[in-house]
Amino acid sequence: MKKNIRIGIFFGYQPRVKLGTEGLGRYIANLIKGFVDTDNQVTIACPKWMLDSLFDIFEEFQIPEESVHFITSQRVPALWTLYEYFDARKQKVRRQKRKFFLVGCVGIAEWVVGLLLNITNLFLLGAVALLGFVIGILCLPAAILVFICYAFYRGIYALTHRNRFTIKDCFAHLKRLAERFSSSGTTFEEYILNRMTDNVIQELIRKINRSNEDIWFVPAIFWPQIREIKKVTVINAPDLVTYEFPQGFARYPGMEKSTKKCAETIENGKYFITYCEHLRRELVINQFGKPENHVVAIPHADNSMKKYVTFDANKDLPPIYRQKDGALFARSLLCGIGKYAPPDLQAYLRGFDFQHIQYIFYASQLRPSKNMFNLVRAYEYLLRRKNVKVKLFLTCDLRVNPEIRDYIYHNRLQNDIIPFYGVPAQLLAALYQCASLVVNPTLYEGGFPFTFGEGMSVGTPSVMGRIPQVTHVTDRYDVEEMLFDPYDYKDIAEKIAYALEHGEELYQKERPMYHQEFEIRTNVAVANEYIEAFQYFIELSRKEEELEKR
């Protein structure tokens, strides 16, 4: 069997998806680098609007663009190009309108004051003042006209502002009517976006079916259209979390339709890869009835953050920055993280002592399965009942969840729980490096949580919820101190308090597990496991086709 194969990777994301901010995107980038480094030919099929996002993540992971072939849609639909242009222009005008007005007023005032300060003769100063008064009198009618126009504008605005909820309700009612009686069952905006993406995906699939790749790999389950790919296709089934927590996801628009699409993808798929044995067994085999020999479990690669904060070979840096693990450098990076916080916290963070602050850290988006509310409750218990003085740093926008937001303000935690969002990779590494502890209260994951390896790679231990995806690994090691009941916020608090007091001891206990289970899983090692699985599925497909012909 040949060692190197031609691998196709399919992406069908809608516009504005940034792969670099998604855990899946970063994982796939690591995998692509592994494929390229092992001399396999890689082809990516994706909409044209995804290219910039892909190139950004290629640059971050040092993947040469020329090492990957692309199959893309011929062009972006004209309607979307127009929409993007006017939407960007509207946002830019909205942000800059007030800024330009204020800058202009201040500039005129500075010019006038500067002119007056250059006058040394009192008679001349009086003449200039008199001239200014006369000009003001002459301009008074124009000023009155402007005032009347502005008052009229404010009156109209007040009327529309007073009835804004009625106007919004009317539009919302029209949207509900459109969704109820349209054949697609979606709002008009959703219909345009979905139809445009579906058209592009169909175009990509036609091109894929004319390509010569040995196998096509689909890294997510969002696109049921891939059943039309006539090549050997392997689907990555990371999880189906909305099946496990339907009530929590119910408030997300379009989640029911999205879940049905994901289920349809699995139902119509033939070959699968999962991130852990638990999901292989419980989701793909037991829940969807796929044959055992059609599903392979491959744990994910170690997403080490050390490269972002270590400068062992850089001789140009001062010696103080080249110390072990780049601790001082990481602390200096944190001094610029305030701009990634919500606007109402940025003034508070400007005087923050990032060089010495102690905090616990959880890097995650705000989703129901992430158990963020129990983490916030545990932190409040830790701070107020246990008198443990640490901050809680997060990487999500807490404003999107009213329950958590109101709890934080009701308990006066807004200066203790600090969220950052849109954080670049190097600052994320610094957050891990400088944290006293990484906490992961998640209730459900596709595999062992990424946060453990990301923290351990820069010397920070973890505590996390006792869930099957975790205990499948931890049961082989003596690390019971790192596990808590994710449904019990007091247990979470107790384990955090213990870990803060015994940080070095916990790190040394977790170190063997990290080394044996994660650190050795480089992108090349994991890429080779995927290649073996791809070769297995290619051979299995060939045998099954031969049996069907008999």
Coordinates of C-alpha atoms in Angstrom, one line a residue:
M1 CA 0.0 0.0 0.0
K2 CA 1.4 3.4 -0.9
K3 CA 2.6 5.7 1.8
N4 CA 1.6 9.0 0.4
I5 CA -2.0 9.8 -0.7
R6 CA -3.9 12.7 -2.2
I7 CA -6.1 14.1 0.5
G8 CA -9.1 16.4 -0.2
I9 CA -10.5 18.5 2.7
F10 CA -14.0 20.1 2.3
F11 CA -15.2 23.3 4.0
G12 CA -18.7 24.7 3.4
Y13 CA -18.9 27.5 6.0
Q14 CA -21.0 30.6 5.4
P15 CA -19.4 34.0 5.0
R16 CA -17.7 35.7 8.0
V17 CA -16.6 32.5 9.7
K18 CA -13.1 33.0 11.1
L19 CA -11.4 29.7 11.5
G20 CA -8.6 31.0 13.7
T21 CA -11.1 31.8 16.5
E22 CA -12.6 28.3 16.4
G23 CA -11.0 25.3 18.2
L24 CA -11.9 23.2 15.2
G25 CA -10.2 25.6 12.8
R26 CA -7.0 25.5 14.8
Y27 CA -7.1 21.8 15.0
I28 CA -7.6 21.3 11.3
A29 CA -4.7 23.7 10.7
N30 CA -2.5 21.5 12.8
L31 CA -3.7 18.5 10.8
I32 CA -3.0 20.2 7.4
K33 CA 0.5 21.1 8.6
G34 CA 1.0 17.4 9.5
F35 CA -0.2 16.2 6.1
V36 CA 2.0 18.7 4.3
D37 CA 5.1 17.9 6.5
T38 CA 4.7 14.2 5.6
D39 CA 4.7 14.9 1.9
N40 CA 1.1 14.2 1.2
Q41 CA -0.8 16.2 -1.5
V42 CA -3.5 18.3 0.1
T43 CA -6.4 19.9 -1.7
I44 CA -8.9 22.2 0.0
A45 CA -12.4 22.7 -1.5
C46 CA -14.1 25.8 0.0
P47 CA -16.2 28.9 -1.0
K48 CA -14.1 31.8 -2.3
W49 CA -15.1 33.9 0.7
M50 CA -13.2 31.5 3.0
L51 CA -9.8 32.0 1.4
D52 CA -8.7 35.0 3.5
S53 CA -9.6 33.2 6.7
L54 CA -7.6 30.1 5.6
F55 CA -4.6 32.2 4.6
D56 CA -4.6 33.9 8.0
I57 CA -4.5 30.6 9.8
F58 CA -1.9 29.3 7.3
E59 CA 0.3 32.2 8.3
E60 CA -0.1 31.5 12.0
F61 CA 0.7 27.8 11.6
Q62 CA 3.5 28.4 9.1
I63 CA 1.8 26.5 6.3
P64 CA 3.1 27.6 2.9
E65 CA 0.2 28.6 0.6
E66 CA 1.8 26.9 -2.4
S67 CA 1.9 23.6 -0.6
V68 CA -1.9 23.3 -0.7
H69 CA -4.1 23.2 -3.8
F70 CA -7.5 24.9 -3.8
I71 CA -10.9 24.1 -5.4
T72 CA -13.0 27.2 -4.9
S73 CA -16.2 28.7 -6.2
Q74 CA -15.6 30.8 -9.4
R75 CA -16.8 34.0 -7.8
V76 CA -18.7 35.4 -4.9
P77 CA -22.4 36.1 -5.7
A78 CA -22.9 39.8 -6.7
L79 CA -25.7 40.3 -4.2
W80 CA -23.4 39.3 -1.4
T81 CA -20.6 41.6 -2.7
L82 CA -23.1 44.5 -2.6
Y83 CA -24.4 43.6 0.8
E84 CA -20.8 43.4 2.2
Y85 CA -19.9 46.7 0.7
F86 CA -22.9 48.7 2.0
D87 CA -22.8 47.0 5.4
A88 CA -19.1 47.8 5.9
R89 CA -19.7 51.3 4.7
K90 CA -22.6 51.8 7.1
Q91 CA -20.6 50.5 10.1
K92 CA -17.6 52.7 9.2
V93 CA -19.8 55.8 8.8
R94 CA -21.6 55.0 12.1
R95 CA -18.3 54.7 14.0
Q96 CA -16.6 57.7 12.4
K97 CA -19.5 60.3 12.1
R98 CA -19.3 61.5 15.7
K99 CA -15.5 61.2 15.8
F100 CA -15.1 63.5 12.7
F101 CA -17.5 66.1 14.1
L102 CA -15.8 66.3 17.5
V103 CA -12.3 66.3 15.9
G104 CA -13.4 69.2 13.7
C105 CA -14.9 71.2 16.5
V106 CA -11.8 70.7 18.7
G107 CA -9.6 71.5 15.8
I108 CA -11.3 74.8 15.1
A109 CA -11.2 75.7 18.8
E110 CA -7.5 75.0 19.0
W111 CA -6.9 77.1 15.8
V112 CA -8.8 80.0 17.3
V113 CA -7.0 79.8 20.7
G114 CA -3.6 79.5 19.0
L115 CA -4.4 82.6 16.8
L116 CA -5.4 84.6 19.9
L117 CA -2.3 83.6 21.8
N118 CA -0.1 85.0 19.1
I119 CA -1.6 88.5 19.5
T120 CA 0.5 90.7 21.8
N121 CA -1.2 94.0 21.2
L122 CA -4.3 94.7 23.4
F123 CA -5.8 97.0 20.7
L124 CA -5.5 94.3 18.1
L125 CA -6.9 91.7 20.4
G126 CA -10.0 94.0 21.0
A127 CA -10.4 94.5 17.3
V128 CA -10.3 90.8 16.6
A129 CA -12.8 90.2 19.4
L130 CA -15.1 92.9 17.9
L131 CA -14.8 91.4 14.5
G132 CA -15.7 88.0 15.9
F133 CA -18.8 89.5 17.6
V134 CA -19.9 91.2 14.3
I135 CA -19.4 87.9 12.4
G136 CA -21.5 86.1 15.1
I137 CA -24.3 88.6 14.7
L138 CA -24.3 88.3 10.9
C139 CA -24.3 84.4 11.3
L140 CA -27.1 84.5 13.8
P141 CA -30.0 83.9 11.3
A142 CA -28.1 80.9 9.8
A143 CA -27.6 79.6 13.3
I144 CA -31.3 80.0 14.1
L145 CA -32.2 78.1 10.9
V146 CA -29.8 75.3 11.8
F147 CA -31.3 75.1 15.3
I148 CA -34.8 74.9 13.9
C149 CA -33.8 72.1 11.5
Y150 CA -32.1 70.3 14.4
A151 CA -35.1 70.7 16.6
F152 CA -37.3 69.3 13.8
Y153 CA -35.0 66.4 13.4
R154 CA -35.0 65.7 17.2
G155 CA -38.8 65.8 17.2
I156 CA -39.0 63.3 14.4
Y157 CA -36.4 61.1 16.2
A158 CA -38.3 61.4 19.5
L159 CA -41.5 60.2 17.8
T160 CA -39.9 57.2 16.1
H161 CA -37.8 56.5 19.3
R162 CA -40.9 56.5 21.4
N163 CA -42.6 53.9 19.1
R164 CA -39.5 51.9 18.3
F165 CA -40.8 48.8 20.0
T166 CA -44.0 49.0 18.0
I167 CA -42.1 49.4 14.7
K168 CA -39.8 46.5 15.7
D169 CA -42.8 44.4 16.6
C170 CA -44.3 45.0 13.2
F171 CA -41.2 44.0 11.4
A172 CA -40.8 41.0 13.7
H173 CA -44.4 40.0 12.9
L174 CA -43.7 40.2 9.2
K175 CA -40.6 38.1 9.6
R176 CA -42.6 35.5 11.5
L177 CA -45.2 35.4 8.7
A178 CA -42.5 35.0 6.1
E179 CA -40.9 32.2 8.1
R180 CA -44.3 30.5 8.7
F181 CA -45.6 30.5 5.1
S182 CA -42.3 30.3 3.1
S183 CA -41.5 27.0 1.6
S184 CA -38.0 27.1 3.1
G185 CA -39.3 27.7 6.7
T186 CA -36.8 30.5 7.3
T187 CA -36.6 34.2 7.6
F188 CA -35.8 36.2 4.4
E189 CA -32.2 36.9 5.6
E190 CA -31.6 33.3 6.4
Y191 CA -33.1 32.2 3.1
I192 CA -30.7 34.4 1.2
L193 CA -27.6 33.3 3.1
N194 CA -28.6 29.6 3.1
R195 CA -29.5 29.6 -0.6
M196 CA -26.3 31.4 -1.6
T197 CA -24.2 28.9 0.5
D198 CA -26.1 25.9 -0.9
N199 CA -25.5 27.1 -4.5
V200 CA -21.7 27.4 -3.8
I201 CA -21.6 24.0 -2.1
Q202 CA -23.3 22.4 -5.1
E203 CA -20.7 24.0 -7.4
L204 CA -17.9 22.7 -5.2
I205 CA -19.3 19.2 -5.2
R206 CA -19.4 19.1 -9.0
K207 CA -15.7 20.1 -9.1
I208 CA -14.9 17.6 -6.4
N209 CA -16.5 14.8 -8.4
R210 CA -14.2 15.7 -11.4
S211 CA -11.0 15.8 -9.2
N212 CA -8.5 13.0 -8.7
E213 CA -8.0 12.9 -4.9
D214 CA -7.8 9.5 -3.3
I215 CA -10.1 10.5 -0.4
W216 CA -12.2 13.4 0.8
F217 CA -12.2 14.4 4.4
V218 CA -15.0 16.5 5.9
P219 CA -14.0 17.9 9.3
A220 CA -17.5 18.8 10.5
I221 CA -21.1 17.5 10.2
F222 CA -22.8 20.8 9.2
W223 CA -23.1 20.0 5.5
P224 CA -25.5 17.1 4.5
Q225 CA -24.9 17.9 0.8
I226 CA -21.7 16.0 1.0
R227 CA -23.7 12.8 0.4
E228 CA -23.5 13.7 -3.3
I229 CA -19.6 13.4 -3.3
K230 CA -18.9 10.3 -5.4
K231 CA -15.4 9.8 -4.0
V232 CA -14.5 7.9 -0.8
T233 CA -15.6 10.3 1.9
V234 CA -14.7 10.3 5.6
I235 CA -16.6 12.5 8.0
N236 CA -15.2 13.8 11.3
A237 CA -18.0 13.5 13.9
P238 CA -16.7 15.5 16.8
D239 CA -19.9 15.6 18.7
L240 CA -23.7 16.3 18.5
V241 CA -23.9 18.5 21.6
T242 CA -27.3 20.0 20.7
Y243 CA -28.8 16.5 21.1
E244 CA -27.4 16.2 24.6
F245 CA -28.6 19.7 25.7
P246 CA -31.6 20.6 23.6
Q247 CA -33.2 22.9 26.2
G248 CA -30.0 24.9 26.6
F249 CA -29.6 25.4 22.9
A250 CA -33.3 26.1 22.3
R251 CA -32.9 29.9 22.6
Y252 CA -30.3 29.9 19.8
P253 CA -32.0 30.9 16.5
G254 CA -32.1 28.2 13.8
M255 CA -30.6 25.6 16.2
E256 CA -33.3 23.0 15.5
K257 CA -32.7 23.1 11.8
S258 CA -28.9 23.0 12.3
T259 CA -29.2 20.0 14.5
K260 CA -31.3 18.2 11.9
K261 CA -28.7 19.0 9.3
C262 CA -26.0 17.5 11.5
A263 CA -28.0 14.4 12.1
E264 CA -28.8 14.0 8.4
T265 CA -25.0 14.2 7.7
I266 CA -24.3 11.3 10.0
E267 CA -27.3 9.3 8.9
N268 CA -26.2 9.5 5.2
G269 CA -22.4 9.2 5.9
K270 CA -20.5 6.0 5.5
Y271 CA -17.1 6.3 7.1
F272 CA -16.3 8.3 10.3
I273 CA -13.5 9.5 12.5
T274 CA -14.2 10.6 16.1
Y275 CA -11.9 12.2 18.7
C276 CA -12.4 9.6 21.4
E277 CA -13.7 6.0 22.0
H278 CA -16.7 7.2 24.0
L279 CA -18.1 9.3 21.1
R280 CA -17.2 6.5 18.6
R281 CA -19.3 4.0 20.7
E282 CA -22.1 6.2 22.1
L283 CA -22.8 8.6 19.2
V284 CA -21.9 7.0 15.9
I285 CA -22.3 3.3 16.6
N286 CA -25.1 3.1 19.2
Q287 CA -27.1 6.2 18.4
F288 CA -26.9 6.2 14.6
G289 CA -26.3 2.5 14.1
K290 CA -23.1 2.6 12.0
P291 CA -21.0 -0.6 11.6
E292 CA -18.1 -0.8 14.0
N293 CA -15.6 -1.2 11.2
H294 CA -16.7 2.0 9.6
V295 CA -15.7 4.2 12.6
V296 CA -12.2 5.0 13.8
A297 CA -11.3 6.9 17.0
I298 CA -8.3 9.2 16.8
P299 CA -7.5 11.4 19.8
H300 CA -6.6 15.0 18.8
A301 CA -3.1 16.4 18.6
D302 CA -1.5 18.3 21.4
N303 CA -2.2 22.0 20.8
S304 CA 0.9 23.3 22.5
M305 CA 1.1 27.0 23.3
K306 CA 4.8 27.0 24.2
K307 CA 6.0 28.3 20.9
Y308 CA 4.2 31.6 21.4
V309 CA 6.0 32.5 24.6
T310 CA 9.4 30.8 24.4
F311 CA 12.6 32.3 22.8
D312 CA 15.3 29.8 23.6
A313 CA 17.2 30.3 20.3
N314 CA 16.6 34.0 19.9
K315 CA 19.9 35.7 20.6
D316 CA 18.7 39.2 19.8
L317 CA 16.5 39.4 22.9
P318 CA 17.8 40.6 26.2
P319 CA 18.8 37.7 28.5
I320 CA 16.0 38.6 30.9
Y321 CA 13.4 37.6 28.2
R322 CA 15.1 34.3 27.4
Q323 CA 14.5 32.7 30.8
K324 CA 12.7 29.4 31.1
D325 CA 9.2 29.2 29.6
G326 CA 9.2 33.0 28.8
A327 CA 7.4 33.8 32.1
L328 CA 8.4 37.5 32.2
F329 CA 7.7 37.9 28.5
A330 CA 4.2 36.4 28.9
R331 CA 3.5 38.8 31.8
S332 CA 4.6 41.8 29.6
L333 CA 2.2 40.6 26.8
L334 CA -0.7 40.7 29.3
C335 CA -0.2 44.4 29.7
G336 CA -1.8 44.9 26.2
I337 CA -4.8 42.7 26.7
G338 CA -7.2 45.3 28.0
K339 CA -8.4 46.3 24.5
Y340 CA -9.9 42.8 24.2
A341 CA -12.1 43.4 27.2
P342 CA -15.7 44.9 27.1
P343 CA -15.7 48.7 26.7
D344 CA -17.0 49.2 30.3
L345 CA -14.0 47.4 31.7
Q346 CA -11.2 48.9 29.6
A347 CA -10.7 52.0 31.9
Y348 CA -10.5 49.7 34.9
L349 CA -7.9 47.5 33.3
R350 CA -5.7 50.4 32.2
G351 CA -4.3 50.6 35.8
F352 CA -4.3 46.9 36.3
D353 CA -1.2 45.2 37.8
F354 CA -0.8 42.4 35.2
Q355 CA 2.7 41.7 36.4
H356 CA 1.6 40.2 39.7
I357 CA -2.2 39.5 39.5
Q358 CA -3.3 35.9 40.3
Y359 CA -6.2 34.5 38.4
I360 CA -7.8 31.2 37.3
F361 CA -8.5 30.8 33.6
Y362 CA -11.1 29.2 31.3
A363 CA -10.7 29.5 27.5
S364 CA -14.0 28.8 25.9
Q365 CA -17.0 30.2 24.0
L366 CA -20.2 30.7 25.9
R367 CA -22.4 27.7 25.1
P368 CA -24.9 25.8 27.3
S369 CA -22.7 22.7 27.4
K370 CA -19.7 24.6 28.7
N371 CA -21.3 24.9 32.2
M372 CA -20.2 28.6 32.6
F373 CA -22.9 29.5 35.1
N374 CA -21.8 26.8 37.6
L375 CA -18.2 28.1 37.2
V376 CA -19.4 31.6 38.0
R377 CA -21.3 30.4 41.0
A378 CA -18.3 28.4 42.2
Y379 CA -16.1 31.4 41.8
E380 CA -18.4 33.6 43.8
Y381 CA -18.5 30.9 46.6
L382 CA -14.7 30.7 46.5
L383 CA -14.3 34.5 46.7
R384 CA -16.9 35.3 49.3
R385 CA -17.1 32.2 51.4
K386 CA -13.6 30.8 51.2
N387 CA -11.9 34.2 51.0
V388 CA -9.7 33.1 48.1
K389 CA -8.5 36.3 46.4
V390 CA -8.0 35.5 42.8
K391 CA -9.6 36.8 39.6
L392 CA -11.4 34.7 37.0
F393 CA -10.4 35.4 33.4
L394 CA -12.5 34.1 30.5
T395 CA -12.4 34.2 26.7
C396 CA -16.1 34.8 25.8
D397 CA -18.6 37.6 25.6
L398 CA -20.8 37.3 28.8
R399 CA -23.2 39.9 27.5
V400 CA -24.9 37.3 25.2
N401 CA -26.2 35.4 28.3
P402 CA -28.6 37.5 30.4
E403 CA -28.7 34.9 33.2
I404 CA -24.9 35.0 33.8
R405 CA -24.6 38.7 33.1
D406 CA -27.3 39.5 35.7
Y407 CA -25.8 37.1 38.3
I408 CA -22.4 38.8 38.0
Y409 CA -23.9 42.3 38.5
H410 CA -26.2 41.2 41.2
N411 CA -23.3 39.7 43.2
R412 CA -20.9 42.6 42.4
L413 CA -18.5 40.5 40.5
Q414 CA -18.0 42.7 37.4
N415 CA -14.5 43.7 38.5
D416 CA -13.5 40.2 39.5
I417 CA -14.7 38.2 36.5
I418 CA -12.9 39.6 33.5
P419 CA -13.9 38.4 30.0
F420 CA -11.8 38.8 26.9
Y421 CA -12.9 38.0 23.4
G422 CA -11.2 37.8 20.0
V423 CA -7.8 37.2 21.7
P424 CA -5.0 36.3 19.3
A425 CA -2.9 33.1 19.7
Q426 CA 0.1 34.7 21.4
L427 CA -2.0 36.5 24.0
L428 CA -4.0 33.3 24.6
A429 CA -0.7 31.5 25.3
A430 CA 0.2 34.3 27.7
L431 CA -3.1 33.9 29.5
Y432 CA -2.4 30.2 30.0
Q433 CA 1.2 30.8 31.0
C434 CA 0.4 33.4 33.7
A435 CA -2.7 31.7 35.1
S436 CA -2.4 30.0 38.6
L437 CA -4.8 27.3 37.4
V438 CA -6.8 26.3 34.3
V439 CA -10.4 25.4 35.1
N440 CA -12.7 23.5 32.7
P441 CA -16.2 22.8 34.0
T442 CA -17.6 21.5 30.6
L443 CA -20.4 18.9 30.6
Y444 CA -19.7 17.5 27.2
E445 CA -16.9 17.5 24.7
G446 CA -15.9 15.7 21.5
G447 CA -12.8 14.4 23.1
F448 CA -10.4 15.2 26.0
P449 CA -10.6 19.0 26.5
F450 CA -8.0 21.1 24.6
T451 CA -7.5 23.3 27.6
F452 CA -5.6 20.7 29.5
G453 CA -2.8 20.3 27.0
E454 CA -2.8 24.1 26.2
G455 CA -2.2 24.9 29.9
M456 CA 0.3 22.0 30.7
S457 CA 2.4 23.0 27.6
V458 CA 3.3 26.2 29.4
G459 CA 3.5 24.9 32.9
T460 CA -0.1 25.5 34.2
P461 CA -2.1 22.6 35.8
S462 CA -5.8 22.0 35.3
V463 CA -8.9 20.9 37.1
M464 CA -11.9 19.7 35.1
G465 CA -15.3 18.0 35.2
R466 CA -15.6 14.3 35.7
I467 CA -17.2 13.3 32.3
P468 CA -16.7 10.1 30.2
Q469 CA -14.5 11.9 27.6
V470 CA -12.1 12.8 30.5
T471 CA -12.3 9.7 32.7
H472 CA -11.5 7.5 29.7
V473 CA -7.9 8.9 30.0
T474 CA -7.6 9.9 33.7
D475 CA -8.7 6.5 35.0
R476 CA -5.2 5.2 34.0
Y477 CA -3.4 7.8 36.2
D478 CA -3.4 8.9 39.8
V479 CA -5.0 12.3 39.2
E480 CA -8.3 12.2 41.2
E481 CA -7.4 15.6 42.7
M482 CA -8.0 17.3 39.3
L483 CA -11.6 16.1 38.8
F484 CA -14.8 17.5 40.2
D485 CA -18.6 17.0 39.8
P486 CA -19.4 19.6 37.1
Y487 CA -23.1 19.8 38.4
D488 CA -22.0 20.7 41.9
Y489 CA -20.6 24.3 42.1
K490 CA -19.4 23.7 45.7
D491 CA -17.3 20.7 44.6
I492 CA -15.9 22.9 41.7
A493 CA -14.9 25.5 44.3
E494 CA -13.4 23.0 46.6
K495 CA -11.2 21.5 43.9
I496 CA -10.1 25.0 42.7
A497 CA -9.2 25.9 46.3
Y498 CA -7.2 22.7 46.7
A499 CA -5.4 23.2 43.4
L500 CA -4.4 26.8 44.2
E501 CA -2.9 25.7 47.4
H502 CA -1.1 22.6 45.9
G503 CA -0.4 23.9 42.4
E504 CA 3.1 22.5 42.0
E505 CA 2.2 19.2 43.5
L506 CA -0.8 18.9 41.1
Y507 CA 1.3 19.9 38.1
Q508 CA 3.8 17.1 38.9
K509 CA 1.0 14.6 39.2
E510 CA -0.5 15.6 35.9
R511 CA 2.8 15.8 34.1
P512 CA 3.2 12.0 33.4
M513 CA -0.3 11.9 31.9
Y514 CA 0.4 14.9 29.8
H515 CA 3.6 13.5 28.5
Q516 CA 2.3 10.0 27.7
E517 CA -1.1 10.9 26.3
F518 CA -0.7 14.4 24.8
E519 CA 2.8 15.8 24.4
I520 CA 3.9 13.0 22.2
R521 CA 0.9 13.6 19.9
T522 CA 2.6 16.1 17.5
N523 CA 0.8 17.2 14.3
V524 CA 3.0 14.8 12.3
A525 CA 2.2 11.8 14.6
V526 CA -1.6 12.5 14.4
A527 CA -1.4 13.2 10.7
N528 CA 0.1 9.7 10.2
E529 CA -2.7 8.1 12.2
Y530 CA -5.2 9.9 9.9
I531 CA -3.4 8.7 6.8
E532 CA -3.5 5.2 8.1
A533 CA -7.2 5.5 8.7
F534 CA -7.7 7.0 5.2
Q535 CA -5.8 4.1 3.6
Y536 CA -7.9 1.7 5.7
F537 CA -11.2 3.3 4.5
I538 CA -10.0 3.4 0.8
E539 CA -9.2 -0.4 1.0
L540 CA -12.5 -1.1 2.8
S541 CA -14.5 0.9 0.2
R542 CA -12.8 -1.1 -2.6
K543 CA -13.6 -4.4 -0.9
E544 CA -17.3 -3.4 -0.3
E545 CA -17.7 -2.3 -3.9
E546 CA -16.3 -5.7 -5.1
L547 CA -18.8 -7.5 -2.9
E548 CA -21.7 -5.4 -4.2
K549 CA -20.8 -6.3 -7.8
R550 CA -20.9 -10.1 -7.1

